[in-house]
PDB file of C-alpha atoms in Angstrom:
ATOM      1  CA  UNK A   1      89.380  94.622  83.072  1.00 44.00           C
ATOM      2  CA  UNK A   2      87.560  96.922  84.727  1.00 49.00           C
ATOM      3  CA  UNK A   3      87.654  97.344  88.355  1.00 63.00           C
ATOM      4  CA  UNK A   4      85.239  99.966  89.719  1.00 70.00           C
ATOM      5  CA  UNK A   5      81.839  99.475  89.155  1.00 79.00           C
ATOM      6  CA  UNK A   6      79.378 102.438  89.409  1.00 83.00           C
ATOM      7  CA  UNK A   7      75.339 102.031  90.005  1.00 83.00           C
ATOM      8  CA  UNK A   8      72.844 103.107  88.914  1.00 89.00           C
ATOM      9  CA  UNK A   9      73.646 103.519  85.097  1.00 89.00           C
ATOM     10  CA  UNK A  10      71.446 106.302  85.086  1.00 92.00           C
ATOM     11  CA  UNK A  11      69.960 109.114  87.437  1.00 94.00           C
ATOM     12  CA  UNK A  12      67.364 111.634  86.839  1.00 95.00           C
ATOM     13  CA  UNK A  13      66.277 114.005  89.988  1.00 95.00           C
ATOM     14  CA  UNK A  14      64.931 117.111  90.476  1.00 97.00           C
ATOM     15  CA  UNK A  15      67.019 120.629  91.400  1.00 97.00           C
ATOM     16  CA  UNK A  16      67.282 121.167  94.491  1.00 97.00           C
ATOM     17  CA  UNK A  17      67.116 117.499  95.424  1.00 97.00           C
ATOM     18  CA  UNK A  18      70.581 115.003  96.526  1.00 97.00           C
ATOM     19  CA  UNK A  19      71.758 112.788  94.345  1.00 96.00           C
ATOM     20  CA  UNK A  20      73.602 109.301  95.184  1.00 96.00           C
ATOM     21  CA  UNK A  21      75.902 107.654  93.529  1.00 96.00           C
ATOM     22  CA  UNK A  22      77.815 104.032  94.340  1.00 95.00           C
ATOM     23  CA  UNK A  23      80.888 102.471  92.872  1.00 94.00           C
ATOM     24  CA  UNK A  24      82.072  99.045  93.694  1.00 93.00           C
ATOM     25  CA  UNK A  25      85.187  97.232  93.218  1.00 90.00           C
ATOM     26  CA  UNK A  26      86.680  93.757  93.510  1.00 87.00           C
ATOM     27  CA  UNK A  27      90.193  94.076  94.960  1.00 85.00           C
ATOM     28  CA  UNK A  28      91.976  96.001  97.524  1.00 86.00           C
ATOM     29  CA  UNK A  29      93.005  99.445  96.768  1.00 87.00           C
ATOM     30  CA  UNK A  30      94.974 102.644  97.804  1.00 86.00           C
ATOM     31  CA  UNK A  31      92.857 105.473  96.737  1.00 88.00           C
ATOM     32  CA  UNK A  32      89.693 106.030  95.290  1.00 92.00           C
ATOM     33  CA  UNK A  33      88.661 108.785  93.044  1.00 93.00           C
ATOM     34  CA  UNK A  34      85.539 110.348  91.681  1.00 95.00           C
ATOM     35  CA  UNK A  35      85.261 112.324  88.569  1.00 95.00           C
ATOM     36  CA  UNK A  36      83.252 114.381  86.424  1.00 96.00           C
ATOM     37  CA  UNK A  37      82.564 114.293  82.625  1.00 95.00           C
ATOM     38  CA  UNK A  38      80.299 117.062  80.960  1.00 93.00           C
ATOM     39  CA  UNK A  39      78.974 115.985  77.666  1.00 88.00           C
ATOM     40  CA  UNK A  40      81.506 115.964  74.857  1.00 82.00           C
ATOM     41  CA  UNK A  41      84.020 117.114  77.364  1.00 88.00           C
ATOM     42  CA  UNK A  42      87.653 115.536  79.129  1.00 90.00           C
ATOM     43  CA  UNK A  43      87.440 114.664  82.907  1.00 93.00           C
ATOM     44  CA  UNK A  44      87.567 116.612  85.971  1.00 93.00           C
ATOM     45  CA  UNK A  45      88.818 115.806  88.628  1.00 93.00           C
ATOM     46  CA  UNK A  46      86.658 115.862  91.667  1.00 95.00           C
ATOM     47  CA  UNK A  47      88.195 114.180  94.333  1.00 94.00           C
ATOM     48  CA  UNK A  48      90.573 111.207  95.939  1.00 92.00           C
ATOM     49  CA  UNK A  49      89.722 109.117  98.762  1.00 94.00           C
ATOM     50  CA  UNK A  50      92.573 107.050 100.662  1.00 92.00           C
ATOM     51  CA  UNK A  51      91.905 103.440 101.747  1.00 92.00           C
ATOM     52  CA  UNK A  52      92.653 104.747 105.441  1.00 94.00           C
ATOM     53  CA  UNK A  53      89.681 107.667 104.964  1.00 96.00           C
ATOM     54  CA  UNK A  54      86.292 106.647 105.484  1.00 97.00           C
ATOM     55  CA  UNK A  55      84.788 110.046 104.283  1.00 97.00           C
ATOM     56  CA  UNK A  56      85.607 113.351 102.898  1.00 96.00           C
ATOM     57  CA  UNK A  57      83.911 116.323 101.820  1.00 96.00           C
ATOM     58  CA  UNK A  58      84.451 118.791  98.962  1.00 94.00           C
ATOM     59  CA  UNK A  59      82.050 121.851  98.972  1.00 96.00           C
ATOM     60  CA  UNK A  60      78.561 120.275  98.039  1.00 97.00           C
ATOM     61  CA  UNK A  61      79.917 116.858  97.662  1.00 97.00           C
ATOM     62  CA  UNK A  62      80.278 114.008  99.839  1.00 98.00           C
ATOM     63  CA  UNK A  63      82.381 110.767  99.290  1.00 98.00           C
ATOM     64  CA  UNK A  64      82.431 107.714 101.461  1.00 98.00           C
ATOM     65  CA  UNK A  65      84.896 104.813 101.645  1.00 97.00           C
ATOM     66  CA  UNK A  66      83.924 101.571 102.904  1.00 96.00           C
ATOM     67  CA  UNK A  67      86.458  99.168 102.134  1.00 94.00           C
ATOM     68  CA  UNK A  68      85.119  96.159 103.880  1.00 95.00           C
ATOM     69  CA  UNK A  69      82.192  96.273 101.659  1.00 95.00           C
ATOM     70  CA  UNK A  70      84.920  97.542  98.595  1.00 94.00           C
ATOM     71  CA  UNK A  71      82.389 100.024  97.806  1.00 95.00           C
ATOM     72  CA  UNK A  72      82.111 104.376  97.895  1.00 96.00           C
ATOM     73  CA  UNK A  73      79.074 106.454  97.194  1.00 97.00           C
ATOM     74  CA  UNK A  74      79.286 109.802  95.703  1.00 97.00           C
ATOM     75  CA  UNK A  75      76.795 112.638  97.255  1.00 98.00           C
ATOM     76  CA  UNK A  76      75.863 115.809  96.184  1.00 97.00           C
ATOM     77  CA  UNK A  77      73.785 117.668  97.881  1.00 97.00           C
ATOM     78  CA  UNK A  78      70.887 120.343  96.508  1.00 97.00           C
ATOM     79  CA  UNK A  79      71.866 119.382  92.834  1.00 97.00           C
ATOM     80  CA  UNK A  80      71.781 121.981  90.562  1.00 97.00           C
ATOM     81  CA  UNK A  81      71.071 121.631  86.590  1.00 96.00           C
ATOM     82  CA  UNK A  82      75.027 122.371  85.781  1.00 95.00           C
ATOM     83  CA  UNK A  83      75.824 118.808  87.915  1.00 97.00           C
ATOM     84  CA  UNK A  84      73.849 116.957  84.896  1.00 97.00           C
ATOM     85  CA  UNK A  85      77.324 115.041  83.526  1.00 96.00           C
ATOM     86  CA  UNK A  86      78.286 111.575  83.948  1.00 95.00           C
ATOM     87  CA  UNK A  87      80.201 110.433  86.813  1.00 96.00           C
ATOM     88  CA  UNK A  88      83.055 108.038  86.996  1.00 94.00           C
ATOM     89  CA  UNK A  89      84.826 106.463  89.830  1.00 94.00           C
ATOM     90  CA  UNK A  90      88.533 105.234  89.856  1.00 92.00           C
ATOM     91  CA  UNK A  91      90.680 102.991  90.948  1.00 89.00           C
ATOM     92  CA  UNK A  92      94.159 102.333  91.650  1.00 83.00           C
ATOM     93  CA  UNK A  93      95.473  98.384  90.496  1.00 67.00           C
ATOM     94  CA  UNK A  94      97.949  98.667  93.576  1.00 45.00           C
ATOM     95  CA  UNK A  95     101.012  99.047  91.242  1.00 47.00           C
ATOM     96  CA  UNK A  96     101.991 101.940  89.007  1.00 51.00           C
ATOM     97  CA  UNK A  97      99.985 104.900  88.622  1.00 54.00           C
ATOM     98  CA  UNK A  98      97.020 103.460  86.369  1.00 76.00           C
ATOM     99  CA  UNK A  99      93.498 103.865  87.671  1.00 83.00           C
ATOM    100  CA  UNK A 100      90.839 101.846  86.065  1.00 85.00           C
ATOM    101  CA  UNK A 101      87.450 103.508  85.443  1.00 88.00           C
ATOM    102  CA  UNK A 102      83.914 102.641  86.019  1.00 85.00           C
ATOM    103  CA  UNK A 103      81.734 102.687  82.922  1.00 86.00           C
ATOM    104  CA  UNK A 104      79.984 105.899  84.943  1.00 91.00           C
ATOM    105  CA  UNK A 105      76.534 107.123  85.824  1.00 93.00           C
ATOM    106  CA  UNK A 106      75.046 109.325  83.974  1.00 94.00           C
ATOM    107  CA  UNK A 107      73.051 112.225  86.056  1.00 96.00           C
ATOM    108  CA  UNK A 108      70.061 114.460  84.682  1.00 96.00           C
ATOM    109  CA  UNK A 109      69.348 117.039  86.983  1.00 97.00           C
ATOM    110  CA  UNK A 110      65.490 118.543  85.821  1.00 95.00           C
ATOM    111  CA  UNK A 111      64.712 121.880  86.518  1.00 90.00           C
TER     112      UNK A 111
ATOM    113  CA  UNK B   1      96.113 128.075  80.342  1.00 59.00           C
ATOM    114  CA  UNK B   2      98.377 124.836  81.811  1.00 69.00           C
ATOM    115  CA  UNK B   3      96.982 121.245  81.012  1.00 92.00           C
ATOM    116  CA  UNK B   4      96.552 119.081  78.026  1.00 96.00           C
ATOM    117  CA  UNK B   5      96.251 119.986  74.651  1.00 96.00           C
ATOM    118  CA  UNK B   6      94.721 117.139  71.828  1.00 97.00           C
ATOM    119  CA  UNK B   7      94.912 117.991  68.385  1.00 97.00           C
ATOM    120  CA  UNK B   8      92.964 117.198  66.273  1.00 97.00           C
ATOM    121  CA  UNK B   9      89.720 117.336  68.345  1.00 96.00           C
ATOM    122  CA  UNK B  10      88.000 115.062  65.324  1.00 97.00           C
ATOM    123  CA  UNK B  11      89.047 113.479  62.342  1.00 97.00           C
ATOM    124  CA  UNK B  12      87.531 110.908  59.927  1.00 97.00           C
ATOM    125  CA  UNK B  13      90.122 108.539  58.797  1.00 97.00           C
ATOM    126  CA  UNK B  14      90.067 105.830  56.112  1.00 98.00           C
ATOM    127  CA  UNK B  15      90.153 102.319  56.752  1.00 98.00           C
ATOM    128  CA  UNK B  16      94.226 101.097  56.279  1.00 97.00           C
ATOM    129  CA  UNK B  17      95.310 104.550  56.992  1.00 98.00           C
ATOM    130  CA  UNK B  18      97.928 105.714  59.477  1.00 97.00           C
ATOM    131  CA  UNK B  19      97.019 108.324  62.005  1.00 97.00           C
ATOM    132  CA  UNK B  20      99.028 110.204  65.045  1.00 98.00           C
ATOM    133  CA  UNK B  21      97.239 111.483  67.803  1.00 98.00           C
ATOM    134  CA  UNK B  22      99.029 114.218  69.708  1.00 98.00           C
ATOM    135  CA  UNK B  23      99.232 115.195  72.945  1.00 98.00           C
ATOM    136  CA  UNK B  24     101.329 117.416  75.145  1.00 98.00           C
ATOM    137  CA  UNK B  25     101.156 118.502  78.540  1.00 97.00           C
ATOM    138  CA  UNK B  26     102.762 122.284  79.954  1.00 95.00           C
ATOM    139  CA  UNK B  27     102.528 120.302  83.609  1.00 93.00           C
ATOM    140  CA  UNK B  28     105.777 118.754  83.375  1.00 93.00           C
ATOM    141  CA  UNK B  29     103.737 115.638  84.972  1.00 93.00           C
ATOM    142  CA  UNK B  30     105.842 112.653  84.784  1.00 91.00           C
ATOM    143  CA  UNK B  31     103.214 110.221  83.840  1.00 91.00           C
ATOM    144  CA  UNK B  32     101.009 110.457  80.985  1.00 94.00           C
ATOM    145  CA  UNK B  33      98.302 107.757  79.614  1.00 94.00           C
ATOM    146  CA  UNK B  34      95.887 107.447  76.266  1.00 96.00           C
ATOM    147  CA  UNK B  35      92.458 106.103  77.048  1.00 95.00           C
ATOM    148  CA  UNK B  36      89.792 105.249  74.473  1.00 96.00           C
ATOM    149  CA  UNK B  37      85.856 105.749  75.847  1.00 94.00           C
ATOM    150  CA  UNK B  38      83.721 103.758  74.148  1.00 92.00           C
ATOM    151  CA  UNK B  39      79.526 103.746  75.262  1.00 82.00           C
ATOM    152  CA  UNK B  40      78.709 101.633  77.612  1.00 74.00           C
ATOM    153  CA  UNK B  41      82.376 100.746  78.457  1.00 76.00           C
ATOM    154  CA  UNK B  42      83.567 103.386  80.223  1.00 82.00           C
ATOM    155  CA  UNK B  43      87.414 104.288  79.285  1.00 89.00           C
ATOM    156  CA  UNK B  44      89.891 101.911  78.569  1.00 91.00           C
ATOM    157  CA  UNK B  45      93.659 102.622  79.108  1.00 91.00           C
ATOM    158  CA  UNK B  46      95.561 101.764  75.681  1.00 94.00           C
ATOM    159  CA  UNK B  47      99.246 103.154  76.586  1.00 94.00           C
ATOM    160  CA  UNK B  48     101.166 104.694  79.454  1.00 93.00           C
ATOM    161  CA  UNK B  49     104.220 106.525  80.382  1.00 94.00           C
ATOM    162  CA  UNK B  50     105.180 106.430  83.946  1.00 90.00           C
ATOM    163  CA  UNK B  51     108.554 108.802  82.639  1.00 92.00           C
ATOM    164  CA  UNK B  52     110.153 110.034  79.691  1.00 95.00           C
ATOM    165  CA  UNK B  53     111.951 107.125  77.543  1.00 96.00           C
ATOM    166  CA  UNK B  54     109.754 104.611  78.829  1.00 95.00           C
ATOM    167  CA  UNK B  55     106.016 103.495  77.975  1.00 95.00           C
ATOM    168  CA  UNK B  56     103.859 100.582  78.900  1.00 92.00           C
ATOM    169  CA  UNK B  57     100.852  98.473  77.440  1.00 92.00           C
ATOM    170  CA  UNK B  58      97.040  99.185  78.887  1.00 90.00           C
ATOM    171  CA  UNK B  59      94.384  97.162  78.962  1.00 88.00           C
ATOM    172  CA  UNK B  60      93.960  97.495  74.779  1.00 93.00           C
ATOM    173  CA  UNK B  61      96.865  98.154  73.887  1.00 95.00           C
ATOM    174  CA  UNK B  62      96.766  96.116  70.070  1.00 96.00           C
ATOM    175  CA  UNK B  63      96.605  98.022  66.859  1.00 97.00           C
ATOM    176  CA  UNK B  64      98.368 101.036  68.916  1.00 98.00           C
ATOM    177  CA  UNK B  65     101.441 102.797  69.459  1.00 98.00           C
ATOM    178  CA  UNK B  66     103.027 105.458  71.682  1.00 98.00           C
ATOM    179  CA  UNK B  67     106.611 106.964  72.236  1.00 97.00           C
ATOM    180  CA  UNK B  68     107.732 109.368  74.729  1.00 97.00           C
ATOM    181  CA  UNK B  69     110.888 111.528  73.403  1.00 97.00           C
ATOM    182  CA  UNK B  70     110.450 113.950  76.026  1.00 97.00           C
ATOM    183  CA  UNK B  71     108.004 114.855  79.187  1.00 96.00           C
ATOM    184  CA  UNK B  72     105.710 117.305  77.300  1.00 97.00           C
ATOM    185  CA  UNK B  73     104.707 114.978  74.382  1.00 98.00           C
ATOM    186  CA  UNK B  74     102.828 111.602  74.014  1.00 98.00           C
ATOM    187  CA  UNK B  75     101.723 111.035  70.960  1.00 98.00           C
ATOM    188  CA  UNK B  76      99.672 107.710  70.072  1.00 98.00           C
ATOM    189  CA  UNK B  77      99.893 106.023  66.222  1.00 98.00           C
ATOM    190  CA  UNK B  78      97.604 103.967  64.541  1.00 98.00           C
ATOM    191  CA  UNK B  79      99.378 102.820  62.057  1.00 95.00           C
ATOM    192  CA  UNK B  80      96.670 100.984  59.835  1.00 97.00           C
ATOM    193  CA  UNK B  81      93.571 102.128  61.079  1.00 97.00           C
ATOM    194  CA  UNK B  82      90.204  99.800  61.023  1.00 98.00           C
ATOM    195  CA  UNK B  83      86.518 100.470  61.964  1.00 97.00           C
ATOM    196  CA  UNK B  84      86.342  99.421  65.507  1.00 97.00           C
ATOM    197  CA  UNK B  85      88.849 102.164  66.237  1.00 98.00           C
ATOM    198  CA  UNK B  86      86.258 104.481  65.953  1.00 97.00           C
ATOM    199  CA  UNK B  87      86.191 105.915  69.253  1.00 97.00           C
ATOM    200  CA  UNK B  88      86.775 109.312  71.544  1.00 96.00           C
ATOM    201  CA  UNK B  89      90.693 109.384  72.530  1.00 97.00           C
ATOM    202  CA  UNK B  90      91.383 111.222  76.092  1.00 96.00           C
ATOM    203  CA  UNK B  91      95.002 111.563  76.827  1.00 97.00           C
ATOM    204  CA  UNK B  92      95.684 112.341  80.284  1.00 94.00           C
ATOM    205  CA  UNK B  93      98.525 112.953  82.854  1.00 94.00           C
ATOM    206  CA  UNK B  94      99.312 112.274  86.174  1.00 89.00           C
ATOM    207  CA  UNK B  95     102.650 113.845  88.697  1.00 78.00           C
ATOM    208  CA  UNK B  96     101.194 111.700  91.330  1.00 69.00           C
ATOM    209  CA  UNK B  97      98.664 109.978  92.735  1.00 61.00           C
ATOM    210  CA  UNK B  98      96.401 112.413  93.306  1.00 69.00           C
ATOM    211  CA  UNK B  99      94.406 112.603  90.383  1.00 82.00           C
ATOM    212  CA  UNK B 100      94.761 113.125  86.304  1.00 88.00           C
ATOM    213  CA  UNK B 101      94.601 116.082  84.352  1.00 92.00           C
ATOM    214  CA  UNK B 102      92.714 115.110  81.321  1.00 94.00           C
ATOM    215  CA  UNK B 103      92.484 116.784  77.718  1.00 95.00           C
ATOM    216  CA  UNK B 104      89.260 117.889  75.751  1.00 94.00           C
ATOM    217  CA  UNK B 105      89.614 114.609  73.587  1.00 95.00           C
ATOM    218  CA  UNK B 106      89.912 113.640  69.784  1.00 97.00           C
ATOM    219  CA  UNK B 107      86.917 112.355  68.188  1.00 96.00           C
ATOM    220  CA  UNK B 108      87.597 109.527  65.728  1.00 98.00           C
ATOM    221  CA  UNK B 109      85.893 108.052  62.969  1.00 97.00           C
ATOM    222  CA  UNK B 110      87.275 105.459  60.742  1.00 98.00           C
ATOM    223  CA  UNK B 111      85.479 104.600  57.642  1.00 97.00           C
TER     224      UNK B 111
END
Protein backbone atom coordinates (compact mmCIF):
# COMPACT_ATOMS: atom_id res chain seq x y z
CA UNK A 1 0.00 0.00 0.00
CA UNK A 2 1.27 3.05 -0.65
CA UNK A 3 1.54 5.70 1.86
CA UNK A 4 2.87 9.02 0.53
CA UNK A 5 1.04 10.61 -1.97
CA UNK A 6 2.70 13.28 -4.20
CA UNK A 7 0.63 16.12 -6.32
CA UNK A 8 0.61 17.26 -9.02
CA UNK A 9 1.47 14.18 -11.29
CA UNK A 10 3.09 16.45 -13.50
CA UNK A 11 4.93 19.94 -13.57
CA UNK A 12 6.17 21.96 -16.37
CA UNK A 13 7.75 25.63 -15.51
CA UNK A 14 9.99 27.81 -16.88
CA UNK A 15 14.02 28.27 -15.81
CA UNK A 16 14.49 30.47 -13.60
CA UNK A 17 11.05 30.07 -12.06
CA UNK A 18 10.18 27.87 -8.34
CA UNK A 19 8.74 24.88 -8.51
CA UNK A 20 6.30 23.20 -5.77
CA UNK A 21 5.83 20.05 -4.98
CA UNK A 22 3.30 18.27 -2.18
CA UNK A 23 3.22 14.79 -0.78
CA UNK A 24 0.56 13.54 1.50
CA UNK A 25 0.22 10.66 3.70
CA UNK A 26 -2.33 8.82 5.82
CA UNK A 27 -0.63 7.73 9.06
CA UNK A 28 1.75 9.04 11.52
CA UNK A 29 5.34 8.96 10.73
CA UNK A 30 9.02 9.47 11.90
CA UNK A 31 10.76 10.95 8.99
CA UNK A 32 10.01 12.10 5.75
CA UNK A 33 12.17 12.03 2.75
CA UNK A 34 12.35 13.53 -0.68
CA UNK A 35 14.16 12.13 -3.59
CA UNK A 36 15.28 12.53 -6.97
CA UNK A 37 15.06 10.25 -10.08
CA UNK A 38 16.71 11.38 -13.49
CA UNK A 39 15.31 9.54 -16.39
CA UNK A 40 16.45 5.95 -16.70
CA UNK A 41 18.44 6.50 -13.59
CA UNK A 42 18.45 4.96 -9.54
CA UNK A 43 17.41 7.50 -6.78
CA UNK A 44 19.12 10.21 -5.06
CA UNK A 45 18.80 11.04 -2.15
CA UNK A 46 17.83 14.58 -1.44
CA UNK A 47 16.83 14.96 1.90
CA UNK A 48 15.05 13.65 5.39
CA UNK A 49 12.69 15.52 7.38
CA UNK A 50 11.92 14.41 11.15
CA UNK A 51 8.32 14.45 12.45
CA UNK A 52 9.67 17.01 15.19
CA UNK A 53 11.11 19.48 12.12
CA UNK A 54 8.75 21.65 10.53
CA UNK A 55 11.26 22.84 7.79
CA UNK A 56 14.66 22.39 6.46
CA UNK A 57 16.70 23.64 3.79
CA UNK A 58 19.28 22.07 1.46
CA UNK A 59 21.07 24.56 -0.93
CA UNK A 60 18.22 25.60 -3.45
CA UNK A 61 15.70 23.38 -1.91
CA UNK A 62 13.17 23.79 0.63
CA UNK A 63 11.12 21.04 2.49
CA UNK A 64 8.28 21.58 4.88
CA UNK A 65 6.66 19.23 7.40
CA UNK A 66 3.26 19.70 8.53
CA UNK A 67 2.16 16.79 10.29
CA UNK A 68 -1.20 17.91 11.45
CA UNK A 69 -2.23 18.22 7.94
CA UNK A 70 0.18 14.74 7.23
CA UNK A 71 1.42 16.56 4.34
CA UNK A 72 5.25 18.19 3.05
CA UNK A 73 5.91 20.27 0.00
CA UNK A 74 9.10 20.14 -1.81
CA UNK A 75 10.58 23.72 -3.11
CA UNK A 76 13.12 24.56 -5.33
CA UNK A 77 13.88 27.66 -6.00
CA UNK A 78 15.16 29.37 -9.59
CA UNK A 79 14.84 25.84 -11.28
CA UNK A 80 17.26 25.11 -13.63
CA UNK A 81 16.80 22.63 -16.80
CA UNK A 82 19.15 19.81 -14.98
CA UNK A 83 16.16 19.68 -11.99
CA UNK A 84 13.78 18.20 -14.92
CA UNK A 85 13.53 14.43 -13.09
CA UNK A 86 10.77 13.01 -11.23
CA UNK A 87 10.41 13.47 -7.64
CA UNK A 88 9.41 11.04 -5.00
CA UNK A 89 8.60 11.43 -1.41
CA UNK A 90 9.02 8.72 1.37
CA UNK A 91 7.83 7.43 4.15
CA UNK A 92 8.65 5.53 7.11
CA UNK A 93 5.65 2.62 8.22
CA UNK A 94 6.81 3.33 11.94
CA UNK A 95 8.52 -0.13 12.20
CA UNK A 96 11.65 -1.40 10.49
CA UNK A 97 13.52 0.53 8.11
CA UNK A 98 11.07 0.34 4.96
CA UNK A 99 9.93 3.61 3.46
CA UNK A 100 7.05 3.50 1.12
CA UNK A 101 7.18 5.73 -1.99
CA UNK A 102 4.90 8.09 -3.67
CA UNK A 103 4.16 7.28 -7.29
CA UNK A 104 6.27 10.84 -7.88
CA UNK A 105 5.92 14.03 -9.86
CA UNK A 106 7.37 14.35 -12.73
CA UNK A 107 9.10 18.01 -13.35
CA UNK A 108 9.94 19.63 -16.88
CA UNK A 109 11.90 22.53 -16.42
CA UNK A 110 11.71 24.62 -20.18
CA UNK A 111 14.39 26.67 -21.10
CA UNK B 1 33.31 4.49 -6.50
CA UNK B 2 31.25 3.08 -3.11
CA UNK B 3 27.43 2.24 -3.62
CA UNK B 4 25.41 -0.29 -5.43
CA UNK B 5 26.24 -2.20 -8.25
CA UNK B 6 23.13 -4.15 -10.47
CA UNK B 7 24.12 -6.43 -13.00
CA UNK B 8 22.68 -6.96 -15.56
CA UNK B 9 21.37 -3.40 -16.26
CA UNK B 10 18.71 -5.18 -18.91
CA UNK B 11 17.83 -8.46 -19.90
CA UNK B 12 14.96 -10.04 -21.91
CA UNK B 13 13.93 -13.22 -20.36
CA UNK B 14 11.55 -15.95 -21.56
CA UNK B 15 8.37 -16.67 -20.11
CA UNK B 16 8.97 -19.97 -17.44
CA UNK B 17 12.53 -19.04 -17.16
CA UNK B 18 14.57 -18.56 -14.00
CA UNK B 19 16.47 -15.36 -13.52
CA UNK B 20 18.89 -13.88 -10.56
CA UNK B 21 19.20 -10.39 -10.14
CA UNK B 22 22.35 -9.29 -8.35
CA UNK B 23 23.19 -6.82 -6.20
CA UNK B 24 25.99 -5.87 -3.87
CA UNK B 25 26.77 -3.01 -1.89
CA UNK B 26 30.82 -1.82 -0.85
CA UNK B 27 28.78 0.29 2.10
CA UNK B 28 28.73 -2.42 4.49
CA UNK B 29 24.99 -0.99 5.11
CA UNK B 30 23.15 -3.40 7.16
CA UNK B 31 19.89 -3.19 5.43
CA UNK B 32 19.30 -3.75 1.91
CA UNK B 33 15.78 -3.88 -0.11
CA UNK B 34 14.63 -4.83 -3.97
CA UNK B 35 11.95 -2.54 -5.31
CA UNK B 36 10.17 -2.96 -8.65
CA UNK B 37 8.94 0.65 -10.40
CA UNK B 38 6.31 0.16 -12.46
CA UNK B 39 4.51 3.58 -14.43
CA UNK B 40 2.16 5.09 -12.74
CA UNK B 41 2.84 3.10 -9.50
CA UNK B 42 5.67 4.44 -8.18
CA UNK B 43 8.12 1.64 -6.56
CA UNK B 44 7.02 -1.19 -4.80
CA UNK B 45 9.21 -2.95 -2.14
CA UNK B 46 9.35 -6.85 -3.07
CA UNK B 47 12.11 -8.09 -0.39
CA UNK B 48 14.19 -6.77 2.48
CA UNK B 49 17.09 -7.45 4.64
CA UNK B 50 17.26 -5.57 7.81
CA UNK B 51 20.87 -7.86 8.47
CA UNK B 52 22.77 -10.56 7.11
CA UNK B 53 20.96 -14.14 7.56
CA UNK B 54 17.71 -12.65 7.70
CA UNK B 55 15.17 -11.26 4.94
CA UNK B 56 11.59 -10.17 4.96
CA UNK B 57 8.49 -9.99 2.53
CA UNK B 58 7.49 -6.33 0.85
CA UNK B 59 4.55 -5.25 -0.29
CA UNK B 60 4.84 -7.84 -3.61
CA UNK B 61 6.68 -10.09 -2.51
CA UNK B 62 4.94 -13.38 -4.72
CA UNK B 63 6.74 -14.95 -7.60
CA UNK B 64 10.13 -13.64 -5.80
CA UNK B 65 12.98 -14.63 -3.88
CA UNK B 66 15.97 -13.21 -1.98
CA UNK B 67 18.80 -14.59 0.36
CA UNK B 68 21.36 -12.76 2.20
CA UNK B 69 24.68 -15.00 2.76
CA UNK B 70 26.60 -12.10 3.67
CA UNK B 71 26.28 -8.03 4.05
CA UNK B 72 27.63 -7.14 0.55
CA UNK B 73 25.21 -9.32 -1.54
CA UNK B 74 21.38 -9.47 -2.12
CA UNK B 75 20.53 -11.12 -4.85
CA UNK B 76 16.69 -11.52 -5.92
CA UNK B 77 15.40 -14.92 -8.04
CA UNK B 78 12.65 -15.33 -10.17
CA UNK B 79 12.44 -18.57 -10.45
CA UNK B 80 9.74 -19.02 -13.30
CA UNK B 81 9.44 -15.82 -14.77
CA UNK B 82 5.93 -14.49 -16.39
CA UNK B 83 4.97 -11.28 -18.33
CA UNK B 84 3.80 -9.00 -15.66
CA UNK B 85 7.31 -9.18 -14.24
CA UNK B 86 8.35 -7.02 -16.77
CA UNK B 87 9.49 -4.18 -14.87
CA UNK B 88 12.73 -1.84 -13.79
CA UNK B 89 14.38 -3.59 -10.54
CA UNK B 90 16.20 -0.91 -8.07
CA UNK B 91 17.98 -2.56 -5.27
CA UNK B 92 18.83 -0.29 -2.59
CA UNK B 93 20.46 -0.07 0.92
CA UNK B 94 20.04 1.57 3.96
CA UNK B 95 22.75 1.76 7.51
CA UNK B 96 20.10 3.86 8.98
CA UNK B 97 17.42 5.90 8.77
CA UNK B 98 18.68 8.50 7.04
CA UNK B 99 18.14 7.75 3.62
CA UNK B 100 18.92 4.80 0.83
CA UNK B 101 21.62 4.46 -1.44
CA UNK B 102 20.07 3.19 -4.56
CA UNK B 103 21.64 1.32 -7.70
CA UNK B 104 21.39 2.31 -11.50
CA UNK B 105 18.64 -0.49 -11.91
CA UNK B 106 18.04 -3.68 -14.13
CA UNK B 107 15.69 -3.34 -16.88
CA UNK B 108 13.50 -6.41 -17.40
CA UNK B 109 11.56 -7.76 -20.07
CA UNK B 110 9.87 -11.04 -20.03
CA UNK B 111 8.46 -12.37 -23.17
Amino acid sequence: SQQGEEDPQALSIQEGENATMNCSYKTSINNLQWYRQNSGRGLVHLILIRSNEREKHSGRLRVTLDTSKKSSSLLITASRAADTASYFCATDEGYGQNFVFGPGTRLSVLP
Amino acid sequence: TAGITQAPTSQILAAGRSMTLRCTQDMRHNAMYWYRQDLGLGLRLIHYSNTAGTTGKGEVPDGYSVSRANTDDFPLTLASAVPSQTSVYFCASSDSRLGYTFGSGTRLTVV
